[in-house]
Amino acid sequence: MLRTYGRFALRRTGQAVVVVLLAYLFTFVVISILPGDPVTSTLRNPDNGFTEDDIARIVAYYGLDQPWWVQLGSSLGRFVVGDLGVSLRSNLPVSGLVLDALGSTLSLAAAALLVAVVLAVAIAYGTQFLPPRWGQGVLRSLPSLFLSVPNFVIGLLLIHVFAFGLGLFSMIDTETPWGTFFAAVALGIPVSAQLAEVLIASLDHESRQEYVAVARSRGLRSGALFLRHLVKPSALPTVTVLALIVGELLGGALITEAIFGRVGIGTLVESAVASQDLPVLQAVVSLAAIVFVVVNLLADLAYPLLDPRVAVGRSGRPVSVAPRDEPTTPLREEVSIV
Amino acid sequence: MTFARRPRRRLLGLASALAVGALLLSGCGAASTAAPADAEPKTGGDLVFLIDSLGATWIPNNSSISSYQGQIWGNVTDKLVYVDAEGNLSPWIAESWDENADKTQFTLHLKSGVTFSDGTPLDAAAVVANLDIWAKGRPDEGINRIGLFPSANYQGAEAVDATTVTVSFSAPTLSFIPTLAYHGSILLSPETLALPADQQADLTKDIGSGPFVVEKVAEGDSVVLKMREDYDWGPEAVGHEGAAYLDTITYKQVAEPTLRTASVESGQAQVAYNASPQDLDALKQEGLTVETPRYLGFVNGYALNTSVAPFDDIKVRQAVQHGIDRDEILSTVYTSDWHAAESFFQSTVPESTDHTADFAHDPEAAASLLDEAGWVKGADGVRTKDGKKLSLTLYPNPYLQASQSVDELVDQQLTALGFEVNLETYDVPTYGQKVIGNATVPATEITRSFVDVGTVAGVLTSQKRGDEDWFRLGTSDATLNDLSTRIATATDREARAKVADELQGYVLDQAYFVPLTQIVQRVYVQAPEVSGVTYNGLAYASYLNAWLNG
């Protein structure tokens, strides 16, 4: 079992390396086909009063006058040995910038994920066990509402009410627990909607199963029924969605961070894109690729643990040993039904 | 790329409007009433300054002219000379100065006892090190020179004794002393100047002699400054002795403009930078102070490209000058804090003279000028000549906040005259690539500050290498060549002022430049408890003399 897991993980790690390198190359190509470079565009600020000669000498210092293949070669050479280079915008080492931003984004993303899961589970629980009018009506329409309100609107409302109105946090120091909490709420609400949708659908399916009726007839309380019998089988598709959502959290963090005045990966990307700061963008895109691949890998590995019907076969692939006629929830590509 | 930024801004604006509405309904708007300004300054207190961006790099030479980092440099560093809002020069670290008759040799007499915050003396040797790096930079190490420094004529500086520096130029350089008051000319410790670029980029390593020192930097987020207790060499003109009153200043980046002003309204911050002009009247009604200092420099307006149609014809250029209704721009886009342009230069420039009549709004005169030039109005209202439409593309200047709104209004006004106007809006990098330096752009919207009118010589023609040739005349206009040379080589300020008057008249008469309004590029929304802030000739806020009431 361990060896197959190992082979499986190794293969996926190999894929991950290819994905990361491709992401790195792709970023280079995209930024390179844009006209201009960050150094020139900063120096061209009309208030600078620089001559084109002045600008050319600084551009040469950064090697931006070199042909693209030379630039790509030297940046790739540094990248494979772990040197992320120096930001063209701030002139500071990229690794430091990314590390600083990463801490803030990870705490925001983790908090947002927590908020999303708690909200989604609460909504899903409500749809099953609250009185029908509430459960069916209001709660079931909540996910659509959450999805249709852009998260910057939620963010601005939270700031105006809780920061300016109630003074729970301030725009000056947004990394406080309350500041992180409300940013996480803004980011987590749309995410919780997707989770809730999937969870509700699975719960609806599972609660129609006979074993649930049996459990109910034995007098099991709704809470215990939910936790012991419904959550686990409904968790599988939720984990699939969760893995995809991590990417979304990183993307959504951009707007949330900008609004809440946090310095994170999102705001780093925004300023890097706006100023065509290639070294920073390449570092962040590679990092995002790594995170995405790793999270998906973890999701795959979590399958067999959540549902004993899914097992990793000798080939190193997770396979299901469930009966063929069992109506199964949508499974991931790598999971085959034998 | 081109349109990526705007739509989101607009959405954010809309969302903020919604949010503010919700806030008002819920009644938690905390509009503070204006406290009476205390006459007696108070010591202590922490000021929070919300800024739209902390800009790019902190390498001093590369960032000191930035509208963002310049705010911080101005409180962390000193300059040799001070320039006030009216363009008057006065002593600062240089207590006095002498100049020879042909303005090629200058002697600076420095204040004694001035130190950088690391304890090293700000003496003649330190000043020489600064002059050298302003003039030359170290471009091979990624450190620029300072754009407006008269580098071409700079021969060198020498420390005669601990408090005396002599500076020589190869040609008359009347602009030298004013340049020392320019926001680029910040004095830094020689040790800082010797650091490589990537270390100078770390603000905590940049040592100045100013009333505040850098306490903490969170890259891209905030900068905290702490008062320097032994500071005692502020500019005489500011009239403040000893250390600053405030304990700390925190510059915190908040990108969304309405969040900046709302933070000040709710008392979480004291200053919000760069509010939109349209919001200012409402903010004043909330009891906030709005400061709109003007910088010294050119007014906002269009430099017309005489090398391409339709502006190769003076009549069309003059038609644009008279076709624009500046009062409508002031009343629609701006507030009463903005002033009409009176000339090619801001009216605070000492050499600025009133030439309003040369470009007064007169749509009838504008129409007949176009008629005379042979542009005939067609059925669709657009004028044509030899089968060509009278069309014009405007590129709003991304460095000026309300530029797009101004251009939209100009679009309407010129369309009424028979122009076909297109607007193309770009973000800063794209603008830098597509518009700046592009010989086919018919009208370039100018935002440019200067401390000395001599700077003007460098933008008018292409006589010297590095000249900007704003009107794309090359050296074809003998009168302008002559005016430009006389400004550049002047050795007497009064005689030069007369040439400057002649120059303004000529440029406007030839309609090379179409003035719009005087520029306010730095807007400060302030809580009522903030007192004693001073603004220099470049419109940067100094908190040396500032204090918080209550």
Short mmCIF file of N, CA, C and O in Angstrom, two decimals, chain A residues 34-37 40-51 53-54 57-58 61-62 86 89-92 97 152-153 156-157 159-161 163-165 167 169-174 254-255 258-263 270 273-276, chain B residues 1 5 8 11-12 15-16 19-20 22-23 28 48 50 53 55-57 59 65 139-148 182-183 197-198 201-202 219-221 252 254 259 262-263 266 268-269 399 429 432-433 436 447-449 465-466:
data_model
loop_
_atom_site.label_atom_id
_atom_site.label_comp_id
_atom_site.label_asym_id
_atom_site.label_seq_id
_atom_site.Cartn_x
_atom_site.Cartn_y
_atom_site.Cartn_z
N LEU A 34 4.14 41.76 -24.35
CA LEU A 34 3.61 43.10 -24.08
C LEU A 34 4.68 44.12 -24.44
O LEU A 34 5.85 43.88 -24.22
N PRO A 35 4.23 45.26 -24.97
CA PRO A 35 5.25 46.27 -25.28
C PRO A 35 5.81 46.87 -24.00
O PRO A 35 5.12 46.98 -22.99
N GLY A 36 7.08 47.23 -24.03
CA GLY A 36 7.67 47.97 -22.93
C GLY A 36 8.18 47.11 -21.79
O GLY A 36 8.09 45.90 -21.82
N ASP A 37 8.76 47.76 -20.83
CA ASP A 37 9.26 47.09 -19.64
C ASP A 37 9.07 48.03 -18.45
O ASP A 37 8.87 49.23 -18.64
N THR A 40 11.58 51.18 -18.05
CA THR A 40 11.34 52.29 -18.97
C THR A 40 10.07 53.04 -18.57
O THR A 40 10.04 54.26 -18.56
N SER A 41 9.02 52.29 -18.23
CA SER A 41 7.76 52.99 -17.99
C SER A 41 7.85 53.81 -16.71
O SER A 41 7.22 54.87 -16.62
N THR A 42 8.64 53.38 -15.72
CA THR A 42 8.82 54.22 -14.53
C THR A 42 9.61 55.47 -14.88
O THR A 42 9.26 56.58 -14.50
N LEU A 43 10.68 55.27 -15.65
CA LEU A 43 11.55 56.41 -15.96
C LEU A 43 10.88 57.40 -16.90
O LEU A 43 11.23 58.57 -16.94
N ARG A 44 9.89 56.92 -17.67
CA ARG A 44 9.24 57.81 -18.63
C ARG A 44 8.23 58.74 -17.98
O ARG A 44 7.63 59.57 -18.66
N ASN A 45 8.02 58.62 -16.68
CA ASN A 45 7.15 59.57 -15.99
C ASN A 45 7.62 60.96 -16.39
O ASN A 45 8.76 61.32 -16.17
N PRO A 46 6.70 61.76 -17.02
CA PRO A 46 7.16 63.04 -17.58
C PRO A 46 7.80 63.94 -16.54
O PRO A 46 8.64 64.77 -16.87
N ASP A 47 7.44 63.77 -15.27
CA ASP A 47 8.00 64.64 -14.24
C ASP A 47 9.48 64.36 -13.99
O ASP A 47 10.17 65.17 -13.39
N ASN A 48 9.97 63.19 -14.45
CA ASN A 48 11.36 62.83 -14.24
C ASN A 48 12.31 63.72 -15.01
O ASN A 48 13.41 64.01 -14.56
N GLY A 49 11.89 64.09 -16.21
CA GLY A 49 12.75 64.90 -17.06
C GLY A 49 13.99 64.16 -17.53
O GLY A 49 15.04 64.76 -17.72
N PHE A 50 13.90 62.82 -17.72
CA PHE A 50 15.06 62.07 -18.21
C PHE A 50 15.12 62.10 -19.72
O PHE A 50 14.10 62.11 -20.40
N THR A 51 16.34 62.06 -20.23
CA THR A 51 16.49 61.93 -21.67
C THR A 51 16.44 60.44 -22.02
O THR A 51 16.62 59.58 -21.14
N ASP A 53 18.62 58.85 -23.52
CA ASP A 53 19.96 58.30 -23.23
C ASP A 53 20.04 57.82 -21.79
O ASP A 53 20.55 56.73 -21.50
N ASP A 54 19.55 58.68 -20.87
CA ASP A 54 19.53 58.30 -19.45
C ASP A 54 18.81 56.97 -19.29
O ASP A 54 19.28 56.06 -18.59
N ARG A 57 20.57 53.72 -20.51
CA ARG A 57 21.66 53.20 -19.67
C ARG A 57 21.12 52.39 -18.50
O ARG A 57 21.70 51.37 -18.12
N ILE A 58 20.01 52.85 -17.92
CA ILE A 58 19.43 52.10 -16.80
C ILE A 58 18.82 50.79 -17.31
O ILE A 58 18.96 49.73 -16.68
N TYR A 61 21.41 48.28 -17.60
CA TYR A 61 21.83 47.73 -16.31
C TYR A 61 20.97 46.50 -15.95
O TYR A 61 21.47 45.51 -15.41
N TYR A 62 19.67 46.59 -16.24
CA TYR A 62 18.78 45.48 -15.90
C TYR A 62 18.79 44.37 -16.94
O TYR A 62 18.05 43.39 -16.83
N VAL A 86 15.62 39.67 -8.59
CA VAL A 86 15.31 40.94 -7.94
C VAL A 86 14.15 41.60 -8.66
O VAL A 86 14.07 41.57 -9.88
N ARG A 89 10.66 46.39 -10.03
CA ARG A 89 9.90 47.54 -9.57
C ARG A 89 10.51 48.10 -8.29
O ARG A 89 10.85 49.27 -8.20
N SER A 90 10.70 47.24 -7.30
CA SER A 90 11.16 47.73 -6.00
C SER A 90 12.65 47.52 -5.80
O SER A 90 13.19 48.02 -4.81
N ASN A 91 13.31 46.78 -6.70
CA ASN A 91 14.73 46.47 -6.57
C ASN A 91 15.05 45.61 -5.35
O ASN A 91 16.19 45.51 -4.93
N LEU A 92 14.04 45.01 -4.73
CA LEU A 92 14.27 44.15 -3.58
C LEU A 92 14.23 42.69 -4.04
O LEU A 92 13.61 42.38 -5.05
N LEU A 97 10.02 39.35 -0.88
CA LEU A 97 8.70 39.92 -1.15
C LEU A 97 7.63 38.84 -1.11
O LEU A 97 6.57 39.02 -0.52
N PHE A 152 -16.15 42.08 -3.58
CA PHE A 152 -15.68 43.40 -3.17
C PHE A 152 -16.83 44.23 -2.57
O PHE A 152 -16.61 45.06 -1.70
N VAL A 153 -18.06 43.93 -3.02
CA VAL A 153 -19.20 44.64 -2.43
C VAL A 153 -19.36 44.20 -0.97
O VAL A 153 -19.51 45.02 -0.06
N LEU A 156 -16.52 45.82 1.03
CA LEU A 156 -16.72 47.24 1.33
C LEU A 156 -17.80 47.44 2.39
O LEU A 156 -17.67 48.27 3.29
N LEU A 157 -18.87 46.63 2.29
CA LEU A 157 -19.94 46.75 3.29
C LEU A 157 -19.41 46.38 4.67
O LEU A 157 -19.67 47.08 5.66
N ILE A 159 -16.37 46.58 5.74
CA ILE A 159 -15.46 47.62 6.22
C ILE A 159 -16.24 48.81 6.75
O ILE A 159 -15.98 49.34 7.84
N HIS A 160 -17.25 49.24 5.96
CA HIS A 160 -17.98 50.43 6.38
C HIS A 160 -18.74 50.20 7.69
O HIS A 160 -18.79 51.07 8.54
N VAL A 161 -19.30 49.01 7.83
CA VAL A 161 -20.07 48.77 9.05
C VAL A 161 -19.16 48.43 10.24
O VAL A 161 -19.24 49.06 11.29
N ALA A 163 -15.63 48.37 10.47
CA ALA A 163 -14.41 49.15 10.75
C ALA A 163 -14.78 50.59 11.06
O ALA A 163 -14.46 51.11 12.12
N PHE A 164 -15.49 51.24 10.12
CA PHE A 164 -15.77 52.65 10.33
C PHE A 164 -16.93 52.86 11.30
O PHE A 164 -16.93 53.78 12.10
N GLY A 165 -17.94 52.00 11.22
CA GLY A 165 -19.12 52.17 12.07
C GLY A 165 -18.86 51.71 13.49
O GLY A 165 -18.97 52.47 14.44
N GLY A 167 -15.99 50.19 14.62
CA GLY A 167 -14.61 50.32 15.08
C GLY A 167 -13.97 49.01 15.54
O GLY A 167 -13.06 49.02 16.35
N PHE A 169 -12.19 46.96 13.73
CA PHE A 169 -10.82 46.90 13.22
C PHE A 169 -10.57 48.18 12.46
O PHE A 169 -11.50 48.96 12.23
N SER A 170 -9.30 48.42 12.12
CA SER A 170 -9.02 49.67 11.43
C SER A 170 -8.28 49.40 10.14
O SER A 170 -7.63 48.37 9.98
N MET A 171 -8.38 50.34 9.22
CA MET A 171 -7.72 50.18 7.94
C MET A 171 -6.21 50.36 8.09
O MET A 171 -5.46 50.11 7.16
N ILE A 172 -5.78 50.84 9.25
CA ILE A 172 -4.36 51.11 9.43
C ILE A 172 -3.61 49.81 9.70
O ILE A 172 -2.56 49.57 9.17
N ASP A 173 -4.20 49.00 10.57
CA ASP A 173 -3.56 47.73 10.86
C ASP A 173 -4.56 46.63 10.58
O ASP A 173 -5.36 46.26 11.43
N THR A 174 -4.50 46.10 9.37
CA THR A 174 -5.54 45.17 8.95
C THR A 174 -5.17 43.72 9.25
O THR A 174 -5.96 42.83 9.00
N LEU A 254 -6.89 38.51 -4.37
CA LEU A 254 -6.42 39.74 -5.00
C LEU A 254 -7.32 40.92 -4.65
O LEU A 254 -6.88 41.94 -4.13
N ILE A 255 -8.63 40.74 -4.93
CA ILE A 255 -9.56 41.85 -4.71
C ILE A 255 -9.75 42.10 -3.21
O ILE A 255 -9.73 43.23 -2.74
N ALA A 258 -6.77 43.86 -1.80
CA ALA A 258 -6.70 45.26 -2.23
C ALA A 258 -7.68 46.10 -1.42
O ALA A 258 -7.34 47.19 -0.96
N ILE A 259 -8.88 45.58 -1.21
CA ILE A 259 -9.89 46.36 -0.49
C ILE A 259 -9.54 46.48 0.99
O ILE A 259 -9.67 47.56 1.57
N PHE A 260 -9.06 45.40 1.57
CA PHE A 260 -8.77 45.44 3.00
C PHE A 260 -7.36 45.98 3.29
O PHE A 260 -6.92 45.99 4.43
N GLY A 261 -6.67 46.41 2.25
CA GLY A 261 -5.35 47.01 2.44
C GLY A 261 -4.34 46.04 3.02
O GLY A 261 -3.52 46.40 3.84
N ARG A 262 -4.42 44.78 2.61
CA ARG A 262 -3.45 43.80 3.10
C ARG A 262 -2.39 43.60 2.03
O ARG A 262 -2.67 43.67 0.83
N VAL A 263 -1.16 43.36 2.44
CA VAL A 263 -0.13 43.05 1.46
C VAL A 263 -0.02 41.55 1.38
O VAL A 263 0.49 40.90 2.28
N GLU A 270 -1.02 42.07 -8.37
CA GLU A 270 -1.64 43.23 -9.00
C GLU A 270 -0.58 44.27 -9.37
O GLU A 270 -0.53 44.76 -10.49
N VAL A 273 1.68 42.95 -12.16
CA VAL A 273 1.06 42.98 -13.49
C VAL A 273 1.02 44.42 -14.00
O VAL A 273 1.39 44.71 -15.13
N ALA A 274 0.62 45.34 -13.11
CA ALA A 274 0.48 46.73 -13.53
C ALA A 274 1.83 47.30 -13.98
O ALA A 274 1.88 48.15 -14.86
N SER A 275 2.91 46.81 -13.38
CA SER A 275 4.21 47.37 -13.74
C SER A 275 5.05 46.41 -14.56
O SER A 275 6.22 46.66 -14.78
N GLN A 276 4.47 45.30 -15.00
CA GLN A 276 5.18 44.29 -15.80
C GLN A 276 6.44 43.80 -15.10
O GLN A 276 7.49 43.64 -15.72
N MET B 1 -4.92 44.85 -21.16
CA MET B 1 -3.98 45.73 -20.45
C MET B 1 -4.50 47.16 -20.39
O MET B 1 -4.62 47.77 -19.35
N ARG B 5 -7.71 48.40 -15.82
CA ARG B 5 -7.84 49.01 -14.51
C ARG B 5 -9.14 49.76 -14.31
O ARG B 5 -9.72 49.75 -13.25
N ARG B 8 -12.74 48.17 -13.09
CA ARG B 8 -12.81 47.75 -11.69
C ARG B 8 -12.95 48.96 -10.79
O ARG B 8 -13.70 48.97 -9.84
N LEU B 11 -16.43 49.94 -10.76
CA LEU B 11 -17.23 49.03 -9.95
C LEU B 11 -17.00 49.29 -8.47
O LEU B 11 -17.94 49.34 -7.68
N LEU B 12 -15.74 49.49 -8.13
CA LEU B 12 -15.43 49.75 -6.73
C LEU B 12 -16.13 51.01 -6.28
O LEU B 12 -16.69 51.08 -5.20
N ALA B 15 -19.71 50.30 -5.76
CA ALA B 15 -19.90 49.51 -4.54
C ALA B 15 -19.72 50.40 -3.31
O ALA B 15 -20.47 50.29 -2.34
N SER B 16 -18.75 51.30 -3.38
CA SER B 16 -18.54 52.18 -2.24
C SER B 16 -19.75 53.07 -2.04
O SER B 16 -20.17 53.32 -0.92
N ALA B 19 -22.22 51.14 -0.35
CA ALA B 19 -21.82 50.91 1.04
C ALA B 19 -22.02 52.17 1.87
O ALA B 19 -22.51 52.11 3.00
N VAL B 20 -21.65 53.32 1.29
CA VAL B 20 -21.82 54.56 2.03
C VAL B 20 -23.31 54.80 2.29
O VAL B 20 -23.72 55.19 3.37
N ALA B 22 -25.58 52.55 2.61
CA ALA B 22 -26.00 51.64 3.68
C ALA B 22 -25.57 52.19 5.04
O ALA B 22 -26.30 52.13 6.02
N LEU B 23 -24.38 52.76 5.02
CA LEU B 23 -23.81 53.29 6.26
C LEU B 23 -24.68 54.44 6.78
O LEU B 23 -25.01 54.52 7.96
N CYS B 28 -24.46 54.91 11.28
CA CYS B 28 -23.20 54.84 12.01
C CYS B 28 -22.15 55.77 11.41
O CYS B 28 -20.98 55.66 11.71
N VAL B 48 -1.75 59.53 11.02
CA VAL B 48 -1.85 58.49 10.00
C VAL B 48 -2.21 59.12 8.67
O VAL B 48 -3.20 59.85 8.56
N LEU B 50 -3.03 58.30 4.83
CA LEU B 50 -3.42 57.22 3.91
C LEU B 50 -3.06 57.62 2.48
O LEU B 50 -3.43 58.69 2.02
N SER B 53 -0.63 54.76 -2.96
CA SER B 53 0.41 53.80 -3.32
C SER B 53 1.68 54.23 -2.63
O SER B 53 1.85 55.41 -2.31
N GLY B 55 4.39 53.60 -4.21
CA GLY B 55 5.26 53.69 -5.36
C GLY B 55 6.10 52.45 -5.57
O GLY B 55 5.81 51.39 -5.02
N ALA B 56 7.14 52.61 -6.36
CA ALA B 56 7.96 51.44 -6.69
C ALA B 56 9.18 51.39 -5.78
O ALA B 56 9.05 51.13 -4.59
N THR B 57 10.32 51.67 -6.30
CA THR B 57 11.55 51.47 -5.53
C THR B 57 11.80 52.60 -4.54
O THR B 57 11.23 53.68 -4.64
N ILE B 59 15.10 53.41 -3.98
CA ILE B 59 16.41 53.97 -4.33
C ILE B 59 16.23 55.48 -4.43
O ILE B 59 15.42 55.96 -5.22
N ILE B 65 11.36 62.01 -6.75
CA ILE B 65 10.42 62.91 -7.41
C ILE B 65 9.02 62.30 -7.47
O ILE B 65 8.09 62.92 -7.95
N PRO B 139 24.56 55.07 -13.40
CA PRO B 139 23.66 54.31 -14.27
C PRO B 139 24.10 52.87 -14.50
O PRO B 139 23.26 52.00 -14.70
N ASP B 140 25.42 52.61 -14.44
CA ASP B 140 25.88 51.24 -14.66
C ASP B 140 25.55 50.34 -13.47
O ASP B 140 25.66 49.13 -13.55
N GLU B 141 25.12 50.97 -12.37
CA GLU B 141 24.69 50.18 -11.20
C GLU B 141 23.20 50.37 -10.94
O GLU B 141 22.70 50.06 -9.86
N GLY B 142 22.49 50.92 -11.91
CA GLY B 142 21.04 51.05 -11.77
C GLY B 142 20.59 52.25 -10.97
O GLY B 142 19.45 52.31 -10.53
N ILE B 143 21.48 53.21 -10.76
CA ILE B 143 21.09 54.41 -10.02
C ILE B 143 21.08 55.61 -10.99
O ILE B 143 22.11 55.95 -11.58
N ASN B 144 19.90 56.19 -11.16
CA ASN B 144 19.76 57.30 -12.10
C ASN B 144 20.44 58.54 -11.56
O ASN B 144 20.63 58.69 -10.36
N ARG B 145 20.68 59.48 -12.47
CA ARG B 145 20.96 60.83 -12.01
C ARG B 145 19.60 61.46 -11.69
O ARG B 145 18.57 60.78 -11.77
N ILE B 146 19.58 62.74 -11.30
CA ILE B 146 18.29 63.39 -11.06
C ILE B 146 17.89 64.14 -12.32
O ILE B 146 18.67 64.93 -12.86
N GLY B 147 16.69 63.87 -12.78
CA GLY B 147 16.27 64.36 -14.09
C GLY B 147 16.48 65.84 -14.32
O GLY B 147 17.00 66.24 -15.35
N LEU B 148 16.08 66.68 -13.38
CA LEU B 148 16.12 68.11 -13.65
C LEU B 148 17.43 68.78 -13.23
O LEU B 148 17.57 69.99 -13.34
N TYR B 182 14.55 71.57 -5.26
CA TYR B 182 13.71 70.64 -6.02
C TYR B 182 13.53 69.34 -5.21
O TYR B 182 14.42 68.96 -4.46
N HIS B 183 12.39 68.67 -5.38
CA HIS B 183 12.13 67.49 -4.54
C HIS B 183 13.08 66.34 -4.83
O HIS B 183 13.16 65.40 -4.07
N ALA B 197 22.62 49.50 -5.39
CA ALA B 197 21.20 49.81 -5.62
C ALA B 197 20.25 48.94 -4.80
O ALA B 197 19.30 49.44 -4.19
N ASP B 198 20.53 47.63 -4.73
CA ASP B 198 19.56 46.77 -4.05
C ASP B 198 19.53 47.01 -2.54
O ASP B 198 18.57 46.64 -1.87
N ALA B 201 17.57 50.29 -2.00
CA ALA B 201 16.15 50.03 -2.18
C ALA B 201 15.47 49.67 -0.85
O ALA B 201 14.25 49.63 -0.77
N ASP B 202 16.27 49.40 0.17
CA ASP B 202 15.72 49.11 1.50
C ASP B 202 15.68 50.42 2.28
O ASP B 202 16.70 50.93 2.72
N GLU B 219 6.95 46.47 3.26
CA GLU B 219 7.04 46.74 1.83
C GLU B 219 5.66 46.69 1.17
O GLU B 219 4.91 45.74 1.34
N GLY B 220 5.32 47.76 0.46
CA GLY B 220 4.04 47.81 -0.25
C GLY B 220 2.86 48.03 0.68
O GLY B 220 1.71 47.99 0.24
N ASP B 221 3.08 48.26 1.96
CA ASP B 221 1.97 48.38 2.90
C ASP B 221 2.05 49.66 3.71
O ASP B 221 1.12 50.47 3.69
N LYS B 252 0.22 54.77 5.32
CA LYS B 252 -0.38 53.46 5.08
C LYS B 252 -1.02 53.45 3.69
O LYS B 252 -1.79 54.35 3.34
N VAL B 254 -3.62 52.58 1.10
CA VAL B 254 -5.00 52.13 0.92
C VAL B 254 -5.38 52.53 -0.50
O VAL B 254 -5.50 53.71 -0.81
N LEU B 259 -12.27 54.56 0.58
CA LEU B 259 -11.88 54.01 1.88
C LEU B 259 -10.91 54.94 2.59
O LEU B 259 -10.91 55.05 3.81
N ALA B 262 -13.11 57.79 3.89
CA ALA B 262 -14.00 57.31 4.95
C ALA B 262 -13.23 57.02 6.23
O ALA B 262 -13.75 57.20 7.34
N SER B 263 -11.98 56.59 6.11
CA SER B 263 -11.17 56.35 7.30
C SER B 263 -10.92 57.65 8.05
O SER B 263 -10.90 57.67 9.28
N SER B 266 -14.10 58.66 9.79
CA SER B 266 -14.40 57.87 10.99
C SER B 266 -13.35 58.05 12.08
O SER B 266 -13.44 57.43 13.12
N GLN B 268 -10.17 57.19 12.00
CA GLN B 268 -9.10 56.20 12.06
C GLN B 268 -7.80 56.72 11.47
O GLN B 268 -6.74 56.15 11.68
N ALA B 269 -7.90 57.78 10.65
CA ALA B 269 -6.71 58.36 10.06
C ALA B 269 -6.90 59.86 10.02
O ALA B 269 -8.02 60.36 10.21
N TYR B 399 -1.25 60.39 -15.27
CA TYR B 399 -0.63 60.95 -14.07
C TYR B 399 -1.50 62.02 -13.43
O TYR B 399 -1.18 62.54 -12.38
N PRO B 429 1.89 52.18 -17.81
CA PRO B 429 2.90 51.57 -18.68
C PRO B 429 2.57 51.71 -20.17
O PRO B 429 3.43 51.99 -20.99
N GLY B 432 3.12 55.19 -21.37
CA GLY B 432 4.55 55.42 -21.53
C GLY B 432 5.06 54.88 -22.86
O GLY B 432 5.93 55.45 -23.50
N GLN B 433 4.49 53.76 -23.29
CA GLN B 433 4.92 53.14 -24.54
C GLN B 433 4.30 53.81 -25.76
O GLN B 433 4.95 54.02 -26.77
N ILE B 436 3.98 58.75 -24.88
CA ILE B 436 5.16 59.56 -24.61
C ILE B 436 6.22 59.31 -25.68
O ILE B 436 6.57 58.16 -25.97
N THR B 447 1.68 67.46 -17.64
CA THR B 447 1.76 67.67 -16.19
C THR B 447 3.24 67.71 -15.89
O THR B 447 3.94 66.73 -16.08
N ARG B 448 3.74 68.85 -15.46
CA ARG B 448 5.19 68.92 -15.27
C ARG B 448 5.50 70.05 -14.29
O ARG B 448 5.07 71.18 -14.48
N SER B 449 6.23 69.69 -13.26
CA SER B 449 6.63 70.71 -12.30
C SER B 449 8.06 71.16 -12.60
O SER B 449 8.83 70.43 -13.22
N ARG B 465 21.08 68.19 -27.47
CA ARG B 465 20.82 66.77 -27.25
C ARG B 465 20.03 66.61 -25.95
O ARG B 465 20.36 67.21 -24.94
N GLY B 466 18.95 65.84 -26.00
CA GLY B 466 18.15 65.65 -24.80
C GLY B 466 17.00 66.64 -24.68
O GLY B 466 16.14 66.49 -23.82
#
